[in-house]
């Protein structure tokens, strides 16, 4: 027990314990928030990776379609030039 100059019991020690307990509670609560943020961050990272992979697949498909379109356009131009040459 803590006694002050008048011989009374001081509540200072009790206040220190309460403050320490409050600090521990805040730290634990903050750790929970940090864990939640880390989990959200991980979920967003995984989702981002999935989107990146889908984007790469779509980009490859778009490239193939573009090449096919260029080939068909070249064939069409050859047909028109052959028709014009025959006239």
Short mmCIF file of N, CA and C in Angstrom, two decimals:
data_model
loop_
_atom_site.label_atom_id
_atom_site.label_comp_id
_atom_site.label_asym_id
_atom_site.label_seq_id
_atom_site.Cartn_x
_atom_site.Cartn_y
_atom_site.Cartn_z
N UNK A 1 0.84 -1.18 0.00
CA UNK A 1 0.00 0.00 0.00
C UNK A 1 0.88 1.24 0.00
N UNK A 2 0.35 2.24 -0.57
CA UNK A 2 1.06 3.51 -0.63
C UNK A 2 0.40 4.48 0.34
N UNK A 3 1.26 5.15 1.13
CA UNK A 3 0.77 6.13 2.08
C UNK A 3 1.29 7.50 1.69
N UNK A 4 0.42 8.50 1.79
CA UNK A 4 0.89 9.85 1.51
C UNK A 4 1.35 10.49 2.82
N UNK A 5 1.71 11.77 2.81
CA UNK A 5 2.29 12.43 3.98
C UNK A 5 1.32 12.51 5.16
N UNK A 6 0.04 12.45 4.91
CA UNK A 6 -0.93 12.53 6.01
C UNK A 6 -1.24 11.16 6.58
N UNK A 7 -0.61 10.10 6.04
CA UNK A 7 -0.85 8.77 6.55
C UNK A 7 -2.02 8.07 5.89
N UNK A 8 -2.61 8.68 4.93
CA UNK A 8 -3.73 8.07 4.23
C UNK A 8 -3.21 7.18 3.10
N UNK A 9 -4.04 6.22 2.76
CA UNK A 9 -3.68 5.32 1.66
C UNK A 9 -3.89 6.06 0.34
N UNK A 10 -2.87 6.01 -0.49
CA UNK A 10 -2.94 6.70 -1.78
C UNK A 10 -3.53 5.77 -2.83
N UNK A 11 -4.28 6.33 -3.75
CA UNK A 11 -4.85 5.57 -4.85
C UNK A 11 -3.94 5.60 -6.08
N UNK A 12 -2.75 6.13 -5.90
CA UNK A 12 -1.85 6.27 -7.04
C UNK A 12 -1.49 4.90 -7.63
N UNK A 13 -1.23 3.94 -6.77
CA UNK A 13 -0.87 2.61 -7.27
C UNK A 13 -2.05 2.02 -8.06
N UNK A 14 -3.24 2.19 -7.54
CA UNK A 14 -4.43 1.70 -8.24
C UNK A 14 -4.56 2.37 -9.61
N UNK A 15 -4.34 3.66 -9.67
CA UNK A 15 -4.43 4.37 -10.94
C UNK A 15 -3.39 3.87 -11.94
N UNK A 16 -2.20 3.54 -11.45
CA UNK A 16 -1.16 3.03 -12.34
C UNK A 16 -1.59 1.70 -12.93
N UNK A 17 -2.18 0.84 -12.08
CA UNK A 17 -2.64 -0.46 -12.58
C UNK A 17 -3.75 -0.28 -13.62
N UNK A 18 -4.66 0.63 -13.34
CA UNK A 18 -5.76 0.87 -14.28
C UNK A 18 -5.22 1.42 -15.59
N UNK A 19 -4.30 2.35 -15.50
CA UNK A 19 -3.72 2.91 -16.72
C UNK A 19 -2.98 1.83 -17.52
N UNK A 20 -2.25 0.98 -16.81
CA UNK A 20 -1.52 -0.09 -17.48
C UNK A 20 -2.50 -1.06 -18.15
N UNK A 21 -3.58 -1.38 -17.45
CA UNK A 21 -4.59 -2.27 -18.01
C UNK A 21 -5.26 -1.63 -19.23
N UNK A 22 -5.57 -0.35 -19.13
CA UNK A 22 -6.16 0.36 -20.27
C UNK A 22 -5.21 0.34 -21.47
N UNK A 23 -3.93 0.53 -21.18
CA UNK A 23 -2.93 0.53 -22.25
C UNK A 23 -2.87 -0.85 -22.91
N UNK A 24 -2.88 -1.91 -22.09
CA UNK A 24 -2.86 -3.26 -22.63
C UNK A 24 -4.10 -3.54 -23.48
N UNK A 25 -5.25 -3.08 -23.01
CA UNK A 25 -6.48 -3.28 -23.77
C UNK A 25 -6.41 -2.56 -25.12
N UNK A 26 -5.89 -1.33 -25.09
CA UNK A 26 -5.76 -0.58 -26.35
C UNK A 26 -4.80 -1.28 -27.30
N UNK A 27 -3.70 -1.80 -26.76
CA UNK A 27 -2.73 -2.49 -27.61
C UNK A 27 -3.35 -3.75 -28.22
N UNK A 28 -4.09 -4.50 -27.40
CA UNK A 28 -4.73 -5.71 -27.93
C UNK A 28 -5.78 -5.36 -28.98
N UNK A 29 -6.54 -4.32 -28.71
CA UNK A 29 -7.56 -3.89 -29.67
C UNK A 29 -6.89 -3.43 -30.96
N UNK A 30 -5.80 -2.69 -30.83
CA UNK A 30 -5.04 -2.23 -31.99
C UNK A 30 -4.47 -3.39 -32.77
N UNK A 31 -4.03 -4.44 -32.07
CA UNK A 31 -3.48 -5.62 -32.74
C UNK A 31 -4.59 -6.31 -33.53
N UNK A 32 -5.79 -6.33 -32.98
CA UNK A 32 -6.93 -6.92 -33.71
C UNK A 32 -7.23 -6.14 -34.96
N UNK A 33 -7.18 -4.84 -34.86
CA UNK A 33 -7.42 -3.99 -36.03
C UNK A 33 -6.32 -4.23 -37.06
N UNK A 34 -5.08 -4.33 -36.59
CA UNK A 34 -3.98 -4.56 -37.50
C UNK A 34 -4.15 -5.90 -38.22
N UNK A 35 -4.57 -6.92 -37.48
CA UNK A 35 -4.80 -8.21 -38.09
C UNK A 35 -5.92 -8.13 -39.11
N UNK A 36 -7.00 -7.43 -38.81
CA UNK A 36 -8.10 -7.25 -39.75
C UNK A 36 -7.62 -6.56 -41.02
N UNK A 37 -6.81 -5.53 -40.84
CA UNK A 37 -6.28 -4.79 -41.99
C UNK A 37 -5.37 -5.69 -42.81
N UNK A 38 -4.56 -6.50 -42.14
CA UNK A 38 -3.68 -7.41 -42.86
C UNK A 38 -4.49 -8.44 -43.65
N UNK A 39 -5.57 -8.94 -43.07
CA UNK A 39 -6.41 -9.91 -43.77
C UNK A 39 -7.09 -9.26 -44.98
N UNK A 40 -7.60 -8.04 -44.81
CA UNK A 40 -8.21 -7.33 -45.93
C UNK A 40 -7.18 -7.07 -47.03
N UNK A 41 -5.98 -6.71 -46.60
CA UNK A 41 -4.90 -6.45 -47.55
C UNK A 41 -4.56 -7.72 -48.33
N UNK A 42 -4.51 -8.86 -47.63
CA UNK A 42 -4.22 -10.12 -48.29
C UNK A 42 -5.32 -10.49 -49.28
N UNK A 43 -6.58 -10.31 -48.89
CA UNK A 43 -7.69 -10.60 -49.78
C UNK A 43 -7.64 -9.71 -51.02
N UNK A 44 -7.34 -8.43 -50.83
CA UNK A 44 -7.24 -7.52 -51.97
C UNK A 44 -6.07 -7.89 -52.87
N UNK A 45 -4.97 -8.33 -52.28
CA UNK A 45 -3.80 -8.74 -53.06
C UNK A 45 -4.16 -9.93 -53.94
N UNK A 46 -4.82 -10.93 -53.36
CA UNK A 46 -5.21 -12.12 -54.12
C UNK A 46 -6.19 -11.74 -55.23
N UNK A 47 -7.15 -10.90 -54.90
CA UNK A 47 -8.11 -10.45 -55.91
C UNK A 47 -7.40 -9.70 -57.04
N UNK A 48 -6.43 -8.89 -56.68
CA UNK A 48 -5.65 -8.14 -57.67
C UNK A 48 -4.89 -9.09 -58.58
N UNK A 49 -4.29 -10.15 -58.01
CA UNK A 49 -3.57 -11.13 -58.82
C UNK A 49 -4.50 -11.83 -59.80
N UNK A 50 -5.71 -12.16 -59.35
CA UNK A 50 -6.69 -12.80 -60.22
C UNK A 50 -7.06 -11.87 -61.37
N UNK A 51 -7.25 -10.60 -61.07
CA UNK A 51 -7.59 -9.61 -62.10
C UNK A 51 -6.44 -9.46 -63.09
N UNK A 52 -5.21 -9.45 -62.60
CA UNK A 52 -4.04 -9.32 -63.47
C UNK A 52 -3.96 -10.51 -64.42
N UNK A 53 -4.17 -11.73 -63.89
CA UNK A 53 -4.13 -12.92 -64.74
C UNK A 53 -5.24 -12.89 -65.79
N UNK A 54 -6.45 -12.48 -65.39
CA UNK A 54 -7.56 -12.39 -66.34
C UNK A 54 -7.24 -11.34 -67.41
N UNK A 55 -6.62 -10.25 -67.01
CA UNK A 55 -6.25 -9.20 -67.96
C UNK A 55 -5.23 -9.72 -68.97
N UNK A 56 -4.27 -10.52 -68.50
CA UNK A 56 -3.28 -11.08 -69.42
C UNK A 56 -3.93 -12.03 -70.42
N UNK A 57 -4.89 -12.85 -69.95
CA UNK A 57 -5.60 -13.75 -70.86
C UNK A 57 -6.39 -12.96 -71.90
N UNK A 58 -7.08 -11.91 -71.45
CA UNK A 58 -7.85 -11.08 -72.37
C UNK A 58 -6.95 -10.36 -73.37
N UNK A 59 -5.80 -9.93 -72.91
CA UNK A 59 -4.86 -9.24 -73.79
C UNK A 59 -4.36 -10.20 -74.89
N UNK A 60 -4.07 -11.45 -74.50
CA UNK A 60 -3.62 -12.44 -75.48
C UNK A 60 -4.74 -12.74 -76.48
N UNK A 61 -5.98 -12.87 -75.97
CA UNK A 61 -7.12 -13.13 -76.86
C UNK A 61 -7.33 -11.95 -77.82
N UNK A 62 -7.19 -10.73 -77.31
CA UNK A 62 -7.34 -9.53 -78.15
C UNK A 62 -6.27 -9.49 -79.23
N UNK A 63 -5.05 -9.90 -78.89
CA UNK A 63 -3.98 -9.93 -79.88
C UNK A 63 -4.30 -10.93 -81.00
N UNK A 64 -4.79 -12.11 -80.61
CA UNK A 64 -5.16 -13.11 -81.62
C UNK A 64 -6.29 -12.60 -82.51
N UNK A 65 -7.29 -11.97 -81.91
CA UNK A 65 -8.39 -11.42 -82.70
C UNK A 65 -7.91 -10.32 -83.65
N UNK A 66 -6.99 -9.50 -83.19
CA UNK A 66 -6.44 -8.43 -84.03
C UNK A 66 -5.69 -9.03 -85.22
N UNK A 67 -4.89 -10.07 -84.94
CA UNK A 67 -4.15 -10.73 -86.04
C UNK A 67 -5.12 -11.36 -87.04
N UNK A 68 -6.16 -12.00 -86.54
CA UNK A 68 -7.15 -12.61 -87.42
C UNK A 68 -7.86 -11.54 -88.25
N UNK A 69 -8.17 -10.41 -87.62
CA UNK A 69 -8.82 -9.31 -88.32
C UNK A 69 -7.92 -8.76 -89.42
N UNK A 70 -6.64 -8.63 -89.14
CA UNK A 70 -5.69 -8.13 -90.15
C UNK A 70 -5.59 -9.10 -91.32
N UNK A 71 -5.59 -10.40 -91.01
CA UNK A 71 -5.53 -11.41 -92.07
C UNK A 71 -6.77 -11.35 -92.95
N UNK A 72 -7.95 -11.28 -92.34
CA UNK A 72 -9.20 -11.20 -93.10
C UNK A 72 -9.27 -9.93 -93.93
N UNK A 73 -8.79 -8.83 -93.36
CA UNK A 73 -8.78 -7.56 -94.10
C UNK A 73 -7.86 -7.65 -95.31
N UNK A 74 -6.70 -8.28 -95.13
CA UNK A 74 -5.77 -8.44 -96.26
C UNK A 74 -6.39 -9.31 -97.34
N UNK A 75 -7.08 -10.39 -96.96
CA UNK A 75 -7.74 -11.25 -97.94
C UNK A 75 -8.84 -10.49 -98.68
N UNK A 76 -9.59 -9.68 -97.95
CA UNK A 76 -10.65 -8.89 -98.58
C UNK A 76 -10.07 -7.89 -99.57
N UNK A 77 -8.98 -7.25 -99.19
CA UNK A 77 -8.34 -6.28 -100.09
C UNK A 77 -7.81 -6.98 -101.33
N UNK A 78 -7.27 -8.19 -101.18
CA UNK A 78 -6.78 -8.94 -102.35
C UNK A 78 -7.93 -9.28 -103.29
N UNK A 79 -9.08 -9.66 -102.74
CA UNK A 79 -10.22 -9.99 -103.59
C UNK A 79 -10.69 -8.77 -104.37
N UNK A 80 -10.77 -7.62 -103.68
CA UNK A 80 -11.20 -6.40 -104.37
C UNK A 80 -10.20 -5.96 -105.42
N UNK A 81 -8.93 -6.11 -105.13
CA UNK A 81 -7.93 -5.71 -106.13
C UNK A 81 -7.97 -6.66 -107.33
N UNK A 82 -8.23 -7.96 -107.09
CA UNK A 82 -8.36 -8.90 -108.19
C UNK A 82 -9.59 -8.59 -109.05
N UNK A 83 -10.68 -8.22 -108.43
CA UNK A 83 -11.91 -7.87 -109.15
C UNK A 83 -11.68 -6.62 -109.99
N UNK A 84 -11.00 -5.62 -109.41
CA UNK A 84 -10.74 -4.39 -110.15
C UNK A 84 -9.80 -4.63 -111.31
N UNK A 85 -8.84 -5.53 -111.15
CA UNK A 85 -7.89 -5.85 -112.23
C UNK A 85 -8.60 -6.57 -113.38
N UNK A 86 -9.62 -7.36 -113.03
CA UNK A 86 -10.34 -8.10 -114.06
C UNK A 86 -11.26 -7.19 -114.87
N UNK A 87 -11.67 -6.08 -114.29
CA UNK A 87 -12.56 -5.16 -115.01
C UNK A 87 -11.76 -4.36 -115.95
#
